[in-house]
Coordinates of C-alpha atoms in Angstrom, one line a residue:
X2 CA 0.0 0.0 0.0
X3 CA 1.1 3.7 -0.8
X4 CA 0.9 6.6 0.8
X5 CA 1.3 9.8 -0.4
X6 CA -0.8 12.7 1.5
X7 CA 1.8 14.4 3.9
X8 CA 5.2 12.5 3.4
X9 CA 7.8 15.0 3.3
X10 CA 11.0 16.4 4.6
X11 CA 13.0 19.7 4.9
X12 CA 16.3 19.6 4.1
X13 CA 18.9 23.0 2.8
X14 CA 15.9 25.1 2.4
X15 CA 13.8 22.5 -0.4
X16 CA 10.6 20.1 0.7
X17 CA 11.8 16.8 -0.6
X18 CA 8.3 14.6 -1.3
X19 CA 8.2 11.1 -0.7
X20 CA 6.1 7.9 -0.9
X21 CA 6.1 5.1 1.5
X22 CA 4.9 1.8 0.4
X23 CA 4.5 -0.8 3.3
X24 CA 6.2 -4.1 2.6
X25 CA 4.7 -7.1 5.1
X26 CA 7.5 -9.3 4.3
X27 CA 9.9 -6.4 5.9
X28 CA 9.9 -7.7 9.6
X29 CA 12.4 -5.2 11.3
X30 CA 12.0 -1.5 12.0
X31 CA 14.4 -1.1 8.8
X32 CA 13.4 1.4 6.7
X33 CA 14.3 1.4 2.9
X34 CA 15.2 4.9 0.8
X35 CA 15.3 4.9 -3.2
X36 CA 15.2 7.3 -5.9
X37 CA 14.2 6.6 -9.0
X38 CA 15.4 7.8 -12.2
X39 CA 12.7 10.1 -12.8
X40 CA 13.6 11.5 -9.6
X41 CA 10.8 9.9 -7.3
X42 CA 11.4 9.4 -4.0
X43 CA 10.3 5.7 -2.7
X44 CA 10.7 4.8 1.5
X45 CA 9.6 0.5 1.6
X46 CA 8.8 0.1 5.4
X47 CA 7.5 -2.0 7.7
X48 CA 3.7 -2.9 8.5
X49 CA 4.0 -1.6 11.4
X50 CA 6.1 0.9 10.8
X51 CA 5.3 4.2 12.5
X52 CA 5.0 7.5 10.7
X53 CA 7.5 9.0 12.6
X54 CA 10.2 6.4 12.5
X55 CA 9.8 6.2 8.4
X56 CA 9.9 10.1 8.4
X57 CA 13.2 10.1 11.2
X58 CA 15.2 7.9 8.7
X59 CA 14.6 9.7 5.9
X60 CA 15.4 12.8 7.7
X61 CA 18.7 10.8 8.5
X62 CA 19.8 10.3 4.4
X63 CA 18.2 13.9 3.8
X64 CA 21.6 14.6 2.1
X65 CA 22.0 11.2 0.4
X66 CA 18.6 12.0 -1.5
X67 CA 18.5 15.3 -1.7
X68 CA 22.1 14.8 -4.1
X69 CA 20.5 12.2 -5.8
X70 CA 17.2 13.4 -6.7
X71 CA 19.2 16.6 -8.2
X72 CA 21.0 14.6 -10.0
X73 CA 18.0 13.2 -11.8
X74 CA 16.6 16.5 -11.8
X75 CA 19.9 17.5 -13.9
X76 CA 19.7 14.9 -16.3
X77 CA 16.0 15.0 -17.4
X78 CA 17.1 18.7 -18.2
X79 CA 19.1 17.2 -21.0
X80 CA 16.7 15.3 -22.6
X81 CA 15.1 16.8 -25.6
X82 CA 11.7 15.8 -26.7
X83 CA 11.7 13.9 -29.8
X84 CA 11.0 15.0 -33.0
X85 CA 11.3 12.1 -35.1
X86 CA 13.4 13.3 -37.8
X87 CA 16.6 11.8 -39.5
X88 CA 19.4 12.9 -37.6
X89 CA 18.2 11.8 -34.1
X90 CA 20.1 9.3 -31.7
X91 CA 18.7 6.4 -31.0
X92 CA 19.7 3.5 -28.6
X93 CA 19.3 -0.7 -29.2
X94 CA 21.1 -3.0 -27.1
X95 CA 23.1 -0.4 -25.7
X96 CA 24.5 0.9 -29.5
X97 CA 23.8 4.7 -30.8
X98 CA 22.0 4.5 -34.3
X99 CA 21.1 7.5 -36.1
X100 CA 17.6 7.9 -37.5
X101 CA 17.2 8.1 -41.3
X102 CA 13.5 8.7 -42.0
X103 CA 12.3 7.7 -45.8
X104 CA 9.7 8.3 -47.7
X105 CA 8.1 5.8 -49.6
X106 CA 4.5 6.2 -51.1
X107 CA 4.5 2.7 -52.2
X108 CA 5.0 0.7 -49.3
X109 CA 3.8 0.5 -45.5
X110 CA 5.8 1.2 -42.6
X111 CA 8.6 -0.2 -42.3
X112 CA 11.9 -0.4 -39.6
X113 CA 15.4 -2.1 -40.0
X114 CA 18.7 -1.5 -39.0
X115 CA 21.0 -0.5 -41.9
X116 CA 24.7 -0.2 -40.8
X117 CA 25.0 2.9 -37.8
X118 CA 21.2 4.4 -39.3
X119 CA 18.0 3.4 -38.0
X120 CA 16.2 3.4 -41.3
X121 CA 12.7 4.0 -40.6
X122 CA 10.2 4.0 -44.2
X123 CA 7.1 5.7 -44.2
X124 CA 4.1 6.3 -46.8
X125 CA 4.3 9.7 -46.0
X126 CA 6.4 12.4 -43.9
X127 CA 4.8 12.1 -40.6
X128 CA 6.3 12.5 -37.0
X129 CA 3.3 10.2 -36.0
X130 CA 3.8 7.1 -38.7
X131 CA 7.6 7.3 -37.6
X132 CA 7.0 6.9 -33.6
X133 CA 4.3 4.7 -34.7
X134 CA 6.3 2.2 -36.6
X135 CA 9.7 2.5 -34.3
X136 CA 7.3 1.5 -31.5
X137 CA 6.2 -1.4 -33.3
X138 CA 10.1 -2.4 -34.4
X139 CA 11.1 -2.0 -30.6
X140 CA 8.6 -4.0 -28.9
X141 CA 8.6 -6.6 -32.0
X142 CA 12.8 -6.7 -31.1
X143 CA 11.7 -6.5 -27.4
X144 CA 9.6 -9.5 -27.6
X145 CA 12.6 -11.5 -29.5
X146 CA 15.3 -10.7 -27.8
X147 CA 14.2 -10.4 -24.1
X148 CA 12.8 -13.9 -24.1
X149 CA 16.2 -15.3 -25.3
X150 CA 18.1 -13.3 -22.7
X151 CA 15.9 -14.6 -20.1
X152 CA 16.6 -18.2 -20.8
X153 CA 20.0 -18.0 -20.7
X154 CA 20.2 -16.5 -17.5
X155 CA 17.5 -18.5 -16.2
X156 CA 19.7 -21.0 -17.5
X157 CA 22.0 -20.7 -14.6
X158 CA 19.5 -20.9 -11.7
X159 CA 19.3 -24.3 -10.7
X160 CA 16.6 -23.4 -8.2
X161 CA 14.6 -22.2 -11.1
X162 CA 12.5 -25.5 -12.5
X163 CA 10.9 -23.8 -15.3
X164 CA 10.5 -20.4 -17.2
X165 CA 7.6 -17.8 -15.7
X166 CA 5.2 -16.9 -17.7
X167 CA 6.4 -13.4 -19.9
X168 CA 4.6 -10.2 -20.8
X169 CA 5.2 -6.7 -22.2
X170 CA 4.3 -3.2 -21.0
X171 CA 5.2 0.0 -21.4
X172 CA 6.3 1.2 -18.0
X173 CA 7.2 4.9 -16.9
X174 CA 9.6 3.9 -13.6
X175 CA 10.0 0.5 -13.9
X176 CA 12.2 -1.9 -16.4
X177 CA 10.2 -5.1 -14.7
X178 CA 8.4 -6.7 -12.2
X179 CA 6.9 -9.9 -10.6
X180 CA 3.9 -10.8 -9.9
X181 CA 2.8 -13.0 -6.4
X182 CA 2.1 -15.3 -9.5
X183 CA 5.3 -15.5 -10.5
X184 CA 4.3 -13.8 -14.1
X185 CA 7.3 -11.1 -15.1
X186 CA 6.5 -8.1 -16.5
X187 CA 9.0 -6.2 -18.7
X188 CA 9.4 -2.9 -20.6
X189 CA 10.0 -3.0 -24.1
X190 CA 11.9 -0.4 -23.9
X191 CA 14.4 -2.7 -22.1
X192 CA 15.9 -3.6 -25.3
X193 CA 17.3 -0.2 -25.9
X194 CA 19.8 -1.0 -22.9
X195 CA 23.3 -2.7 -23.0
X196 CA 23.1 -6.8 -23.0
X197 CA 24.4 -6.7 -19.4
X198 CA 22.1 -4.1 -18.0
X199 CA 19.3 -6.4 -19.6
X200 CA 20.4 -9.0 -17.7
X201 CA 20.8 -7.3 -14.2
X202 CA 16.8 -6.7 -14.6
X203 CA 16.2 -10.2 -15.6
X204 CA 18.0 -12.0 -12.7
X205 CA 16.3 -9.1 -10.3
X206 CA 12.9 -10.6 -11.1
X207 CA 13.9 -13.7 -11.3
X208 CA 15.1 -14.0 -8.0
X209 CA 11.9 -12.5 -7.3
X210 CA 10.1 -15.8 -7.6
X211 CA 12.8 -17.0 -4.4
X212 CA 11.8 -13.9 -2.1
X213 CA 9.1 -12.0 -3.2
X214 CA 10.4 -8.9 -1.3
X215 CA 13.7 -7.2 -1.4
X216 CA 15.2 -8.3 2.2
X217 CA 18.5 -9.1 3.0
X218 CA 17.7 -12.7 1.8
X219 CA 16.8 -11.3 -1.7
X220 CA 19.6 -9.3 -2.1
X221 CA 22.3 -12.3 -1.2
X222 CA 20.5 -14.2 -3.6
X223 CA 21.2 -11.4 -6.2
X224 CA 25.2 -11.3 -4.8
X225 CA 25.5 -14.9 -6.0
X226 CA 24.2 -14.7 -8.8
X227 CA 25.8 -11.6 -10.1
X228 CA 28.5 -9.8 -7.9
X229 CA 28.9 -6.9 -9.4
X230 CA 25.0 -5.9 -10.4
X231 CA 25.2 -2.4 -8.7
X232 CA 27.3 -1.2 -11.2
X233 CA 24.9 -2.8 -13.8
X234 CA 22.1 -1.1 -11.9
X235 CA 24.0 2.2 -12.4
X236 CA 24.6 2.0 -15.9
X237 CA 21.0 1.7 -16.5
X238 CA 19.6 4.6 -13.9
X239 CA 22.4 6.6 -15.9
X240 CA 20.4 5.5 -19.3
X241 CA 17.0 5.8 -17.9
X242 CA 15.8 9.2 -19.5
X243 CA 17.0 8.4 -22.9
X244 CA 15.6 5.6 -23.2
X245 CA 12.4 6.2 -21.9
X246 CA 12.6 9.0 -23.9
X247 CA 9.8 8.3 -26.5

């Protein structure tokens, strides 16, 4: 459950907003701060967490979150809106391509990769046709290539007796998620990332279907499995705003 009325803290002169959601399976007084990539602030507590102990801790890493949500802050500032012209950047499997839009009367949309361009054909010159048809491409690529990444590093779970059932959605702060059915989610956007960011995500929900939470149990199981996916993690919240930038 979220809640959002009220949760706030002061720190050098700025209100920083968050949200708490309260996680059941978190059964110590522990409190848990993120900040997203769009610059959200996210507290997971206790049940029985009081109001006053969430809003203490945060108070505690006021400076900790206060850098990092201006960080986010900074780099949203640096994202242009799209205008989907030739000339643009855009990102697969962590690889810059440059957009060549063409127009052809004779033929529907069409997307393929051609070299460094992203060639993108259209019946006519239309900003809409040509987010139409690279959303298509991406979650067509998405569909592809996420499944195949996620049985090879299901591959190496040997707790893991079979694959969870996969889906697709476009999601605005999350790359993935699992539900108490064991069903993941993903973003097609995903595919934009590098291979090993993709794979970070993957493992993160997969381990999901071991401890549906994110205690200390979940995160060792994550540690096993891939040592080093902080910096992964990183990467990708470094990423985040391009390539959810649609």
């Amino acid at each position: 459950m979220d809640e959002r009325d009220g949760q706030s803290v002061m720190y050098g002169g700025e209100r920083i907003r968050y949200t708490v959601r309260r996680r059941p399976e978190r059964r110590t007084g522990r409190v848990a701060i993120h900040v997203e990539p769009d610059g959200r602030v996210l507290v997971d507590a206790p049940a029985d967490a009081s109001v006053r102990h969430i809003r203490a801790a945060v108070s505690a890493r006021a400076r900790w979150v206060h850098g990092h949500v201006v960080a986010a802050r900074r780099r949203l500032a640096q994202v242009l809106p799209r205008e989907y012209v030739s000339g643009e950047s855009w990102l697969y499997l962590g690889r810059r391509y440059r957009l060549k839009v063409l127009v052809d009367a004779d033929r529907g949309p069409s997307v393929k990769l051609s070299g460094s361009y992203l060639q993108v054909s259209v019946p006519a010159r239309s900003a809409g046709a040509v987010r139409k048809a690279l959303q298509a491409w991406y979650r067509a690529r998405a569909k592809a290539v996420l499944a195949a990444r996620l049985e090879t590093v299901a591959a190496s779970l040997r707790w893991l007796r079979r694959l969870p059932a996969l889906r697709f959605q476009a999601m605005k702060v999350q790359w993935g998620s699992c539900s108490p059915a064991g069903r993941l989610t993903l973003s097609p956007h995903l595919v934009k990332a590098p291979r090993e960011c993709i794979d970070y995500v993957l493992l993160h929900e997969l381990c999901h279907l071991q401890e549906h939470n994110h205690s200390r149990r979940f995160y060792r199981l994550l540690d096993m499995h891939m040592p080093q996916w902080q910096r992964r993690k990183s990467r990708l919240d470094d990423l985040a705003e391009t390539l959810l930038n649609v």
